Coordinates of C-alpha atoms in Angstrom, one line a residue:
X719 CA -0.3 0.0 0.0
X720 CA 1.6 4.1 -0.9
X721 CA 0.3 6.9 -0.4
X722 CA 2.4 9.6 -1.0
X723 CA 1.0 13.1 0.3
X724 CA -2.7 12.6 -1.4
X725 CA -1.2 12.6 -4.9
X726 CA -1.1 9.1 -5.5
X727 CA -1.9 6.1 -4.2
X728 CA -2.1 2.4 -5.2
X729 CA -2.3 -1.0 -3.5
X730 CA -1.8 -5.2 -5.0
X731 CA -3.9 -8.3 -4.0
X732 CA -1.1 -11.6 -4.6
X733 CA -3.4 -14.6 -3.1
X734 CA -3.4 -18.8 -4.4
X735 CA -5.1 -21.1 -3.1
X736 CA -3.3 -24.8 -4.2
X737 CA -7.0 -26.7 -4.4
X738 CA -6.4 -30.1 -1.8
X739 CA -8.0 -32.1 -3.9
X740 CA -4.8 -34.9 -3.8
X741 CA -5.2 -35.3 -0.1
X742 CA -9.1 -36.9 -1.3
X743 CA -8.3 -41.0 -2.2
X744 CA -11.1 -40.8 -4.8
X745 CA -9.4 -36.9 -6.8
X746 CA -5.8 -37.7 -5.8
X747 CA -5.1 -38.1 -9.5
X748 CA -6.2 -34.4 -10.2
X749 CA -4.3 -31.5 -9.1
X750 CA -6.0 -28.0 -9.7
X751 CA -3.5 -24.4 -8.6
X752 CA -5.6 -20.8 -8.9
X753 CA -4.0 -17.2 -8.8
X754 CA -6.1 -14.0 -8.1
X755 CA -3.8 -11.1 -8.3
X756 CA -5.0 -7.3 -7.9
X757 CA -4.3 -3.9 -8.6
X758 CA -5.5 -0.5 -7.6
X759 CA -4.6 3.1 -8.2
X760 CA -5.6 6.9 -7.7
X761 CA -4.5 9.9 -8.8
X762 CA -4.8 13.1 -8.5
X763 CA -5.3 15.7 -11.4
X764 CA -2.9 18.2 -12.0
X765 CA -3.0 21.1 -9.2
X766 CA -3.7 23.7 -12.1
X767 CA -7.2 22.0 -13.3
X768 CA -8.7 20.3 -10.1
X769 CA -12.0 20.8 -11.2
X770 CA -11.9 17.9 -14.4
X771 CA -11.7 14.8 -11.0
X772 CA -8.9 12.5 -10.1
X773 CA -8.2 9.0 -12.0
X774 CA -9.0 5.8 -10.4
X775 CA -7.5 2.5 -12.4
X776 CA -8.1 -1.2 -10.8
X777 CA -6.7 -4.1 -13.2
X778 CA -7.6 -8.2 -12.2
X779 CA -5.2 -11.2 -12.6
X780 CA -6.4 -15.5 -13.0
X781 CA -5.2 -17.9 -14.0
X782 CA -6.8 -21.5 -13.3
X783 CA -4.0 -24.5 -13.8
X784 CA -5.7 -28.1 -13.4
X785 CA -3.6 -31.3 -14.4
X786 CA -5.6 -34.9 -15.2
X787 CA -3.1 -37.7 -14.2
X788 CA -5.2 -40.8 -15.5
X789 CA -1.5 -43.0 -14.9
X790 CA -2.6 -42.7 -11.5
X791 CA -6.8 -43.3 -11.8
X792 CA -6.1 -46.5 -13.6
X793 CA -3.5 -47.5 -10.6
X794 CA -6.5 -46.9 -8.5
X795 CA -8.6 -50.2 -10.1
X796 CA -6.7 -53.1 -10.0
X797 CA -7.9 -54.8 -12.7
X798 CA -7.0 -51.5 -14.8
X799 CA -3.9 -51.8 -12.7
X800 CA -2.9 -55.4 -14.1
X801 CA -3.8 -54.4 -17.3
X802 CA -1.4 -51.2 -17.6
X803 CA 1.5 -52.8 -16.4
X804 CA 0.9 -55.9 -19.2
X805 CA -0.1 -53.8 -22.0
X806 CA 3.3 -52.8 -21.4
X807 CA 4.6 -56.2 -20.7
X808 CA 3.2 -57.0 -23.9
X809 CA 3.9 -54.1 -26.0
X810 CA 7.9 -54.0 -25.2
X811 CA 8.1 -57.7 -25.7
X812 CA 6.5 -57.9 -29.0
X813 CA 8.7 -54.9 -29.6
X814 CA 11.9 -56.9 -28.4
X815 CA 11.6 -59.9 -30.1
X816 CA 10.0 -58.4 -33.1
X817 CA 11.1 -61.4 -35.6
X818 CA 9.4 -63.6 -33.2
X819 CA 5.9 -61.9 -34.0
X820 CA 6.3 -61.7 -37.5
X821 CA 4.7 -64.8 -39.2
X822 CA 5.7 -66.0 -42.9
X823 CA 3.2 -67.7 -45.1
X824 CA 4.6 -70.5 -45.1
X825 CA 4.2 -70.8 -41.2
X826 CA 2.0 -73.6 -40.4
X827 CA -0.1 -72.6 -37.1
X828 CA -2.1 -74.0 -35.2
X829 CA -5.6 -72.7 -34.4
X830 CA -5.5 -70.0 -32.6
X831 CA -7.6 -69.8 -29.0
X832 CA -9.2 -65.9 -28.7
X833 CA -11.6 -65.8 -26.1
X834 CA -14.2 -63.0 -25.6
X835 CA -12.2 -62.1 -22.3
X836 CA -9.0 -61.7 -24.7
X837 CA -10.8 -59.6 -26.9
X838 CA -12.8 -57.3 -23.9
X839 CA -8.9 -56.5 -22.1
X840 CA -8.3 -55.6 -25.9
X841 CA -11.1 -53.1 -25.7
X842 CA -10.7 -51.7 -21.8
X843 CA -6.0 -52.0 -22.9
X844 CA -7.5 -49.2 -26.0
X845 CA -9.1 -46.8 -23.6
X846 CA -5.8 -46.8 -20.9
X847 CA -3.8 -45.0 -23.6
X848 CA -5.2 -41.4 -22.4
X849 CA -2.6 -40.9 -20.7
X850 CA -2.9 -37.3 -19.1
X851 CA -5.0 -34.1 -20.0
X852 CA -4.3 -30.3 -18.8
X853 CA -6.1 -27.2 -18.6
X854 CA -4.6 -24.1 -18.0
X855 CA -7.2 -20.3 -18.5
X856 CA -5.8 -16.7 -17.7
X857 CA -7.8 -13.7 -17.7
X858 CA -6.7 -10.2 -17.3
X859 CA -8.5 -7.3 -16.9
X860 CA -8.1 -3.2 -16.1
X861 CA -10.3 -0.1 -15.5
X862 CA -9.8 3.3 -16.0
X863 CA -11.8 5.6 -15.0
X864 CA -11.0 9.6 -15.2
X865 CA -13.3 12.0 -13.1
X866 CA -13.4 10.6 -10.4
X867 CA -14.0 13.0 -7.2
X868 CA -12.8 11.5 -3.6
X869 CA -10.0 11.3 -2.3
X870 CA -8.5 7.6 -0.4
X871 CA -8.6 6.8 2.8
X872 CA -7.1 3.1 4.5
X873 CA -7.9 0.7 1.4
X874 CA -8.1 3.7 -0.2
X875 CA -11.9 4.1 0.5
X876 CA -13.9 7.1 1.1
X877 CA -15.5 5.2 4.1
X878 CA -17.6 9.0 4.5
X879 CA -19.0 8.0 0.4
X880 CA -18.1 4.4 0.7
X881 CA -16.5 5.4 -2.1
X882 CA -15.5 3.4 -5.0
X883 CA -16.9 0.4 -3.6
X884 CA -14.5 -2.1 -2.0
X885 CA -15.4 -4.6 -4.9
X886 CA -14.1 -1.9 -6.9
X887 CA -10.4 -1.2 -4.8
X888 CA -10.4 -5.8 -4.3
X889 CA -9.8 -5.9 -8.9
X890 CA -14.0 -7.0 -9.3
X891 CA -15.1 -5.5 -12.8
X892 CA -18.5 -6.7 -12.6
X893 CA -20.2 -3.5 -11.8
X894 CA -20.6 -0.6 -13.6
X895 CA -18.6 2.0 -12.6
X896 CA -19.7 4.5 -14.8
X897 CA -23.4 4.3 -13.6
X898 CA -22.9 3.7 -10.0
X899 CA -20.9 6.6 -9.9
X900 CA -22.2 9.0 -11.5
X901 CA -25.6 8.3 -9.2
X902 CA -23.7 8.9 -6.7
X903 CA -22.0 12.1 -7.2
X904 CA -18.9 10.8 -7.3
X905 CA -17.6 12.5 -10.6
X906 CA -17.6 16.0 -11.2
X907 CA -19.4 17.7 -13.8
X908 CA -17.1 19.4 -15.7
X909 CA -18.5 19.2 -19.2
X910 CA -14.6 19.1 -20.7
X911 CA -13.9 16.3 -19.8
X912 CA -12.6 14.7 -22.2
X913 CA -10.1 12.0 -20.7
X914 CA -10.7 8.1 -22.4
X915 CA -12.7 5.6 -19.5
X916 CA -11.7 2.2 -20.7
X917 CA -11.8 -1.5 -20.4
X918 CA -9.3 -3.0 -21.4
X919 CA -10.4 -7.8 -21.5
X920 CA -7.9 -10.6 -22.7
X921 CA -7.9 -14.1 -22.4
X922 CA -5.9 -17.4 -22.9
X923 CA -6.9 -20.9 -22.7
X924 CA -4.0 -24.2 -23.0
X925 CA -5.4 -27.1 -23.4
X926 CA -2.5 -30.0 -23.7
X927 CA -2.6 -34.4 -24.4
X928 CA -0.9 -37.3 -24.3
X929 CA -2.0 -40.0 -25.9
X930 CA 0.2 -43.0 -25.6
X931 CA -1.8 -45.7 -27.8
X932 CA 1.9 -48.2 -27.3
X933 CA 4.5 -47.7 -25.1
X934 CA 6.8 -45.7 -27.1
X935 CA 4.2 -44.2 -29.3
X936 CA 3.4 -40.9 -28.4
X937 CA 0.6 -38.6 -29.5
X938 CA 0.4 -34.5 -28.1
X939 CA -2.3 -33.1 -28.6
X940 CA -2.6 -29.1 -28.1
X941 CA -5.4 -26.6 -28.6
X942 CA -5.3 -22.6 -27.6
X943 CA -7.4 -20.0 -28.0
X944 CA -6.5 -15.6 -27.5
X945 CA -8.6 -12.9 -27.4
X946 CA -8.7 -10.1 -26.7
X947 CA -11.0 -6.4 -26.2
X948 CA -10.8 -2.8 -25.7
X949 CA -13.2 -0.9 -24.9
X950 CA -12.9 3.7 -24.3
X951 CA -15.5 6.4 -25.1
X952 CA -15.5 9.7 -22.7
X953 CA -18.3 9.9 -20.4
X954 CA -19.3 12.7 -18.7
X955 CA -21.3 15.4 -18.2
X956 CA -24.1 16.7 -20.7
X957 CA -25.6 20.5 -20.0
X958 CA -28.2 19.2 -22.6
X959 CA -29.6 16.3 -20.6
X960 CA -28.9 17.1 -17.4
X961 CA -26.6 14.1 -17.0
X962 CA -23.3 11.9 -18.0
X963 CA -23.7 10.5 -21.7
X964 CA -20.8 8.4 -22.9
X965 CA -18.9 9.8 -26.6
X966 CA -17.0 8.3 -29.5
X967 CA -17.9 4.7 -28.2
X968 CA -14.6 2.7 -29.8
X969 CA -14.3 -1.1 -29.2
X970 CA -11.6 -2.3 -30.6
X971 CA -9.0 -5.6 -30.0
X972 CA -7.6 -9.4 -31.5
X973 CA -8.5 -12.7 -32.0
X974 CA -6.6 -15.7 -32.4
X975 CA -7.9 -19.8 -32.5
X976 CA -5.9 -23.2 -33.0
X977 CA -7.6 -24.5 -36.5
X978 CA -7.2 -27.5 -39.0
X979 CA -6.5 -27.0 -42.4
X980 CA -5.6 -30.3 -43.0
X981 CA -7.6 -31.0 -46.5
X982 CA -6.1 -28.8 -48.2
X983 CA -2.5 -28.5 -47.2
X984 CA -1.7 -31.1 -49.9
X985 CA -2.9 -29.2 -53.0
X986 CA -0.5 -28.0 -55.5
X987 CA -0.8 -25.3 -57.2
X988 CA -1.3 -25.4 -61.1
X989 CA 0.9 -24.9 -64.5
X990 CA -0.2 -21.4 -64.6
X991 CA -0.8 -20.9 -59.8
X992 CA -4.0 -21.6 -60.1
X993 CA -4.9 -23.6 -57.3
X994 CA -8.3 -25.5 -57.0
X995 CA -9.2 -24.3 -53.0
X996 CA -9.1 -20.7 -54.3
X997 CA -11.4 -21.4 -57.0
X998 CA -13.7 -23.2 -54.0
X999 CA -13.4 -20.2 -52.0
X1000 CA -14.6 -17.9 -54.9
X1001 CA -17.2 -20.2 -55.6
X1002 CA -18.8 -20.2 -51.9
X1003 CA -18.9 -16.7 -51.4
X1004 CA -22.7 -16.8 -53.0
X1005 CA -23.8 -19.9 -50.4
X1006 CA -22.3 -17.6 -47.4
X1007 CA -23.5 -14.6 -48.8
X1008 CA -27.6 -17.0 -49.3
X1009 CA -27.7 -18.1 -46.6
X1010 CA -27.2 -14.6 -44.2
X1011 CA -29.8 -13.0 -46.6
X1012 CA -31.8 -15.5 -45.4
X1013 CA -31.7 -15.5 -41.7
X1014 CA -31.1 -11.7 -41.3
X1015 CA -34.4 -10.9 -39.6
X1016 CA -34.2 -7.2 -42.3
X1017 CA -32.9 -8.5 -45.6
X1018 CA -35.7 -8.5 -48.1
X1019 CA -34.5 -10.5 -50.6
X1020 CA -33.2 -8.1 -53.5
X1021 CA -30.8 -9.9 -55.6
X1022 CA -28.9 -7.4 -57.5
X1023 CA -27.3 -8.2 -61.2
X1024 CA -24.5 -10.3 -60.0
X1025 CA -26.8 -12.7 -58.6
X1026 CA -26.1 -11.4 -55.1
X1027 CA -28.5 -10.6 -52.1
X1028 CA -28.3 -6.8 -51.5
X1029 CA -26.1 -5.8 -48.4
X1030 CA -23.7 -9.6 -48.1
X1031 CA -22.5 -8.5 -52.0
X1032 CA -19.9 -11.2 -52.9
X1033 CA -17.3 -8.4 -51.8
X1034 CA -18.0 -8.2 -48.3
X1035 CA -16.4 -9.2 -44.9
X1036 CA -19.4 -11.8 -43.9
X1037 CA -19.3 -13.0 -47.4
X1038 CA -15.3 -14.0 -48.1
X1039 CA -14.6 -14.6 -43.9
X1040 CA -16.6 -17.8 -43.1
X1041 CA -16.5 -19.0 -47.6
X1042 CA -12.6 -18.4 -46.9
X1043 CA -12.8 -20.4 -43.9
X1044 CA -15.0 -23.1 -45.6
X1045 CA -12.6 -24.1 -48.2
X1046 CA -8.9 -23.9 -46.7
X1047 CA -11.0 -26.7 -43.7
X1048 CA -12.4 -29.0 -46.6
X1049 CA -15.9 -27.8 -44.8
X1050 CA -18.7 -26.9 -46.8
X1051 CA -20.0 -23.5 -47.2
X1052 CA -23.4 -24.2 -46.6
X1053 CA -23.4 -25.7 -43.1
X1054 CA -20.5 -24.3 -41.9
X1055 CA -21.3 -21.3 -39.2
X1056 CA -21.4 -17.8 -40.2
X1057 CA -19.0 -16.8 -36.8
X1058 CA -16.0 -14.9 -37.7
X1059 CA -14.5 -15.6 -34.2
X1060 CA -14.9 -19.1 -34.4
X1061 CA -14.4 -19.9 -29.7
X1062 CA -13.6 -23.9 -30.1
X1063 CA -10.3 -24.4 -30.4
X1064 CA -9.6 -27.7 -32.5
X1065 CA -6.5 -29.8 -31.6
X1066 CA -3.0 -29.8 -33.6
X1067 CA -0.7 -32.6 -31.9
X1068 CA 2.9 -33.7 -32.7
X1069 CA 3.5 -37.6 -33.1
X1070 CA 7.1 -39.4 -31.5
X1071 CA 7.7 -42.6 -32.0
X1072 CA 11.2 -44.7 -31.1
X1073 CA 9.7 -48.0 -30.4
X1074 CA 11.5 -49.4 -33.8
X1075 CA 14.7 -49.4 -32.3
X1076 CA 14.1 -52.5 -30.0
X1077 CA 13.0 -54.8 -33.0
X1078 CA 15.6 -57.2 -33.5
X1079 CA 17.6 -57.5 -36.7
X1080 CA 17.0 -53.3 -36.5
X1081 CA 18.9 -52.8 -33.2
X1082 CA 21.5 -54.7 -34.3
X1083 CA 22.4 -51.9 -36.3
X1084 CA 21.3 -49.5 -34.9
X1085 CA 21.4 -47.2 -31.5
X1086 CA 18.2 -45.3 -31.4
X1087 CA 15.6 -44.9 -34.4
X1088 CA 13.0 -42.1 -33.7
X1089 CA 9.7 -40.4 -36.4
X1090 CA 8.4 -37.8 -35.7
X1091 CA 5.9 -35.9 -37.1
X1092 CA 3.7 -31.9 -36.3
X1093 CA 0.9 -30.3 -37.3
X1094 CA 0.0 -26.5 -36.3
X1095 CA -2.3 -24.5 -37.9
X1096 CA -3.5 -21.1 -36.5
X1097 CA -6.4 -18.2 -36.8
X1098 CA -6.5 -15.2 -36.6
X1099 CA -7.6 -11.6 -36.4
X1100 CA -5.0 -9.0 -36.7
X1101 CA -7.3 -7.0 -35.8
X1102 CA -10.7 -5.1 -35.7
X1103 CA -12.2 -2.0 -34.3
X1104 CA -16.2 -0.5 -34.0
X1105 CA -17.5 0.6 -37.5
X1106 CA -19.1 4.1 -36.7
X1107 CA -21.8 3.7 -39.1
X1108 CA -23.2 0.5 -37.7
X1109 CA -26.4 0.8 -36.5
X1110 CA -27.8 -2.4 -34.0
X1111 CA -30.9 -4.1 -34.7
X1112 CA -32.6 -7.1 -33.7
X1113 CA -30.2 -10.1 -31.7
X1114 CA -26.9 -7.0 -33.1
X1115 CA -27.9 -8.0 -37.4
X1116 CA -27.6 -4.5 -39.5
X1117 CA -29.8 -2.3 -40.0
X1118 CA -27.7 0.3 -42.7
X1119 CA -26.2 -0.6 -46.2
X1120 CA -23.5 1.2 -47.7
X1121 CA -24.5 2.7 -51.2
X1122 CA -20.6 2.6 -52.3
X1123 CA -20.5 -1.2 -52.1
X1124 CA -23.8 -2.6 -51.8
X1125 CA -23.5 -4.0 -48.0
X1126 CA -24.5 -4.2 -44.4
X1127 CA -22.2 -1.9 -42.1
X1128 CA -20.1 -4.7 -39.9
X1129 CA -19.8 -4.4 -36.5
X1130 CA -16.8 -4.7 -36.4
X1131 CA -14.3 -3.6 -39.4
X1132 CA -11.8 -6.4 -40.2
X1133 CA -8.4 -5.3 -41.8
X1134 CA -7.2 -9.0 -42.2
X1135 CA -7.8 -12.6 -41.7
X1136 CA -4.7 -14.7 -41.8
X1137 CA -4.1 -18.9 -41.0
X1138 CA -0.9 -19.8 -40.5
X1139 CA 0.1 -23.5 -41.0
X1140 CA 3.2 -25.2 -40.0
X1141 CA 3.9 -29.0 -40.9
X1142 CA 7.7 -28.8 -38.9
X1143 CA 8.5 -32.0 -39.3
X1144 CA 5.9 -33.4 -42.0
X1145 CA 8.2 -36.2 -41.6
X1146 CA 11.5 -36.8 -39.9
X1147 CA 13.5 -40.2 -38.7
X1148 CA 16.8 -39.5 -37.0
X1149 CA 18.8 -42.9 -36.7
X1150 CA 21.8 -43.6 -34.7
X1151 CA 23.7 -45.8 -35.6
X1152 CA 26.6 -48.6 -33.9
X1153 CA 29.5 -47.6 -35.9
X1154 CA 28.9 -43.8 -34.7
X1155 CA 27.4 -42.7 -37.8
X1156 CA 24.4 -40.9 -38.1
X1157 CA 21.5 -39.4 -40.1
X1158 CA 18.0 -37.4 -40.3
X1159 CA 15.2 -36.9 -43.3
X1160 CA 13.8 -34.3 -42.8
X1161 CA 10.2 -33.0 -44.5
X1162 CA 8.8 -29.9 -44.4
X1163 CA 5.6 -28.0 -45.1
X1164 CA 4.6 -24.1 -44.1
X1165 CA 2.0 -22.4 -45.2
X1166 CA 0.7 -18.6 -44.6
X1167 CA -2.4 -17.4 -46.8
X1168 CA -3.3 -13.4 -45.9
X1169 CA -6.5 -12.9 -46.7
X1170 CA -7.5 -8.9 -47.4
X1171 CA -10.7 -7.4 -46.7
X1172 CA -9.7 -4.0 -47.6
X1173 CA -8.3 -5.1 -51.3
X1174 CA -10.2 -8.3 -51.5
X1175 CA -7.4 -10.7 -52.2
X1176 CA -5.9 -13.4 -50.7
X1177 CA -1.5 -13.6 -50.2
X1178 CA -0.5 -17.2 -50.2
X1179 CA 3.2 -17.8 -48.9
X1180 CA 4.4 -20.9 -49.1
X1181 CA 7.3 -23.1 -48.6
X1182 CA 8.5 -26.6 -48.4
X1183 CA 11.9 -28.0 -47.5
X1184 CA 13.3 -31.0 -47.6
X1185 CA 16.6 -31.4 -45.1
X1186 CA 18.9 -34.8 -45.4
X1187 CA 21.7 -34.6 -42.6
X1188 CA 24.3 -36.8 -42.4
X1189 CA 27.3 -37.4 -39.0
X1190 CA 29.8 -39.0 -37.9
X1191 CA 31.9 -39.6 -34.8
X1192 CA 35.4 -40.1 -34.3
X1193 CA 36.4 -40.7 -31.1
X1194 CA 39.2 -40.4 -28.8
X1195 CA 41.3 -39.0 -31.5
X1196 CA 44.8 -38.0 -30.6
X1197 CA 46.8 -35.4 -31.1
X1198 CA 50.6 -33.6 -29.9
X1199 CA 50.3 -30.6 -28.6
X1200 CA 53.5 -28.0 -27.8
X1201 CA 52.2 -25.6 -25.2
X1202 CA 55.0 -24.1 -22.8
X1203 CA 57.4 -25.5 -24.4
X1204 CA 56.4 -29.2 -23.2
X1205 CA 55.0 -31.6 -25.2
X1206 CA 51.4 -32.8 -24.4
X1207 CA 48.8 -35.4 -26.2
X1208 CA 45.3 -34.4 -26.0
X1209 CA 42.3 -36.9 -27.1
X1210 CA 39.1 -35.4 -27.5
X1211 CA 36.2 -36.8 -29.9
X1212 CA 35.5 -35.4 -33.9
X1213 CA 32.7 -34.8 -34.8
X1214 CA 31.6 -34.6 -38.5
X1215 CA 28.0 -33.2 -40.0
X1216 CA 26.7 -32.9 -43.2
X1217 CA 23.4 -31.0 -44.0
X1218 CA 22.0 -30.9 -47.6
X1219 CA 18.8 -28.4 -47.8
X1220 CA 16.2 -28.3 -50.6
X1221 CA 14.3 -25.3 -50.1
X1222 CA 11.0 -23.5 -52.2
X1223 CA 9.6 -20.0 -51.1
X1224 CA 6.9 -18.8 -53.2
X1225 CA 4.2 -16.1 -53.1
X1226 CA 1.2 -16.2 -54.6
X1227 CA -1.4 -13.0 -55.2
X1228 CA -4.6 -14.4 -55.5
X1229 CA -7.5 -12.0 -56.6
X1230 CA -10.5 -12.8 -55.5
X1231 CA -13.1 -10.5 -58.0
X1232 CA -10.5 -10.8 -60.5
X1233 CA -10.1 -14.1 -60.3
X1234 CA -6.6 -13.5 -61.4
X1235 CA -3.7 -15.4 -59.8
X1236 CA -0.3 -14.6 -60.2
X1237 CA 3.1 -15.3 -58.7
X1238 CA 5.2 -12.8 -57.3
X1239 CA 8.1 -13.7 -55.1
X1240 CA 10.3 -16.7 -54.4
X1241 CA 12.9 -19.1 -55.1
X1242 CA 14.7 -21.9 -54.9
X1243 CA 17.7 -22.8 -52.5
X1244 CA 19.9 -25.3 -51.7
X1245 CA 22.1 -24.6 -48.6
X1246 CA 25.2 -26.9 -47.8
X1247 CA 26.6 -27.4 -44.3
X1248 CA 29.6 -28.6 -43.4
X1249 CA 30.6 -28.4 -39.4
X1250 CA 33.7 -30.5 -37.2
X1251 CA 34.2 -29.6 -34.4
X1252 CA 36.3 -31.0 -32.0
X1253 CA 36.9 -30.4 -28.2
X1254 CA 40.0 -29.5 -27.0
X1255 CA 38.4 -29.5 -23.1
X1256 CA 35.9 -28.3 -20.6
X1257 CA 36.7 -24.8 -21.4
X1258 CA 38.4 -24.4 -24.9
X1259 CA 36.7 -25.6 -28.2
X1260 CA 37.7 -25.2 -32.2
X1261 CA 35.1 -25.9 -35.4
X1262 CA 36.2 -25.4 -38.9
X1263 CA 33.8 -24.6 -41.0
X1264 CA 31.5 -24.2 -45.0
X1265 CA 28.5 -22.9 -45.3
X1266 CA 27.4 -22.1 -49.6
X1267 CA 23.9 -21.0 -50.4
X1268 CA 22.6 -20.9 -53.8
X1269 CA 19.6 -18.8 -55.0
X1270 CA 17.6 -18.7 -57.3
X1271 CA 14.6 -17.2 -58.0
X1272 CA 10.9 -17.3 -59.6
X1273 CA 9.9 -14.7 -61.1
X1274 CA 12.9 -11.9 -64.2
X1275 CA 13.1 -8.9 -61.3
X1276 CA 15.8 -10.5 -59.1
X1277 CA 18.7 -12.2 -60.3
X1278 CA 20.3 -15.4 -59.4
X1279 CA 23.3 -15.6 -56.4
X1280 CA 25.4 -17.8 -54.5
X1281 CA 26.8 -16.5 -51.4
X1282 CA 30.2 -19.0 -49.0
X1283 CA 31.2 -19.7 -46.3
X1284 CA 34.3 -21.1 -44.8
X1285 CA 36.6 -21.0 -42.2
X1286 CA 37.7 -21.7 -38.4
X1287 CA 36.4 -20.5 -34.4
X1288 CA 38.0 -21.0 -31.8
X1289 CA 35.6 -20.8 -28.9
X1290 CA 37.5 -20.1 -25.0
X1291 CA 35.5 -20.1 -22.2
X1292 CA 37.4 -18.1 -19.1
X1293 CA 34.5 -19.2 -16.7
X1294 CA 32.0 -22.2 -16.1

């Protein structure tokens, strides 16, 4: 708590609580942590303009983290515990004796007896694949109210008038402090007040789960959503109505959510750079426009010469965004939700499998072999802002039509939405052989689709990359080094690495109304990297390196280039 000569006041509150679920046998497999942080500030008005009132503000931060450990839950049931252990033993045994688990066609086998119990156990064992699930939620809220004419005392309160209230100084955002303050006489009635009343709110939710169908085969699922919303207005005394009124209300924010656009990830462009998914996007516009016109209670079903209903033309953001999401997610435009801000995050995933090393004939050659795959996709609205021409009707449907575009004035003006997709890697195999040789093959694929709603065009940036790598460790390589007049022998491992990368980058501009698709940038890049590392001691390292990058552009306004770097580096660490 801080109070400086009645000019500044500040206090904060920090509460953390671990819910003791682990103390109860039935819920000991669940952990739940909560945290609440609140701040309250009072700032006096400058002495020269005290009639405009003081400024108060509060904020709060709420956090909830919970984890469900299903492994502990399974172990609470004796039958499931035994089944879980048996599955681990059987899967390990099967991999260790991989050759024995494979039947050749000419082998003669006896009749296999499978009981109902075996079938039931197999079904139950599949239900044990969920290992853990975690959920985290965070919310940040803030409020700034200028024109406050009370002064703080203990706990920041004016106890005589109970202003601004105990809940407010503890960070509460659940009451309309404007109405309360104006009705209770806590605000200045100076009509020259021009400072903004502000509300801020941001929410982040993250979900994570781990699945393990068989030992060594791990699937990590993630889903997330982040949204922010900010509101500001001038709230002051209005002499024309004899009370307080709001002026210049503006709302803005952003939105980001995990998405799935897998169905269109592998559709390639034609030789002229046209894309069938883009054409599907264009065709979806009419379907979405008709659906919106049917749902809008103010629609008069007037169709113009283009075939689109009045208010929902081919360039309307309310038409373009759902049509875009339907095309690139592989869903039907007739059934996709007509919502520019999806609320339910979709799962992305990462898969790793290291069980191949336990197969006998592979184990003879390889110390370790790991297969990997990853998929991540995010839909985001970079920024939206309130449309000053928007008038709300029933259920927030718009009332006014822009005569220049023949589209409704939407509640929010959105400049751009973006869909980012990354398969990094699409496929990757890492192998370490018993003879100190290592090998790696990796395929990556990325794309960014930016839908510009002001210029009605789609910018498609894509990247495909193949990486082939090899390495070799020369063990106990010895050198004779002469130092301080004496000769000493240095022995260490020499690590050799060679990577070859083939990468293709493309930028294609797809104009929606003109139906034109043109490549405007990009190149093919070949990269060769070689390094040799020798660790003389824990503080002294030597490295030789050679890099070569060759670039061949796809457009004529850029020239091919080649860059070569080579040399050596010496690193000496003075302190640990």
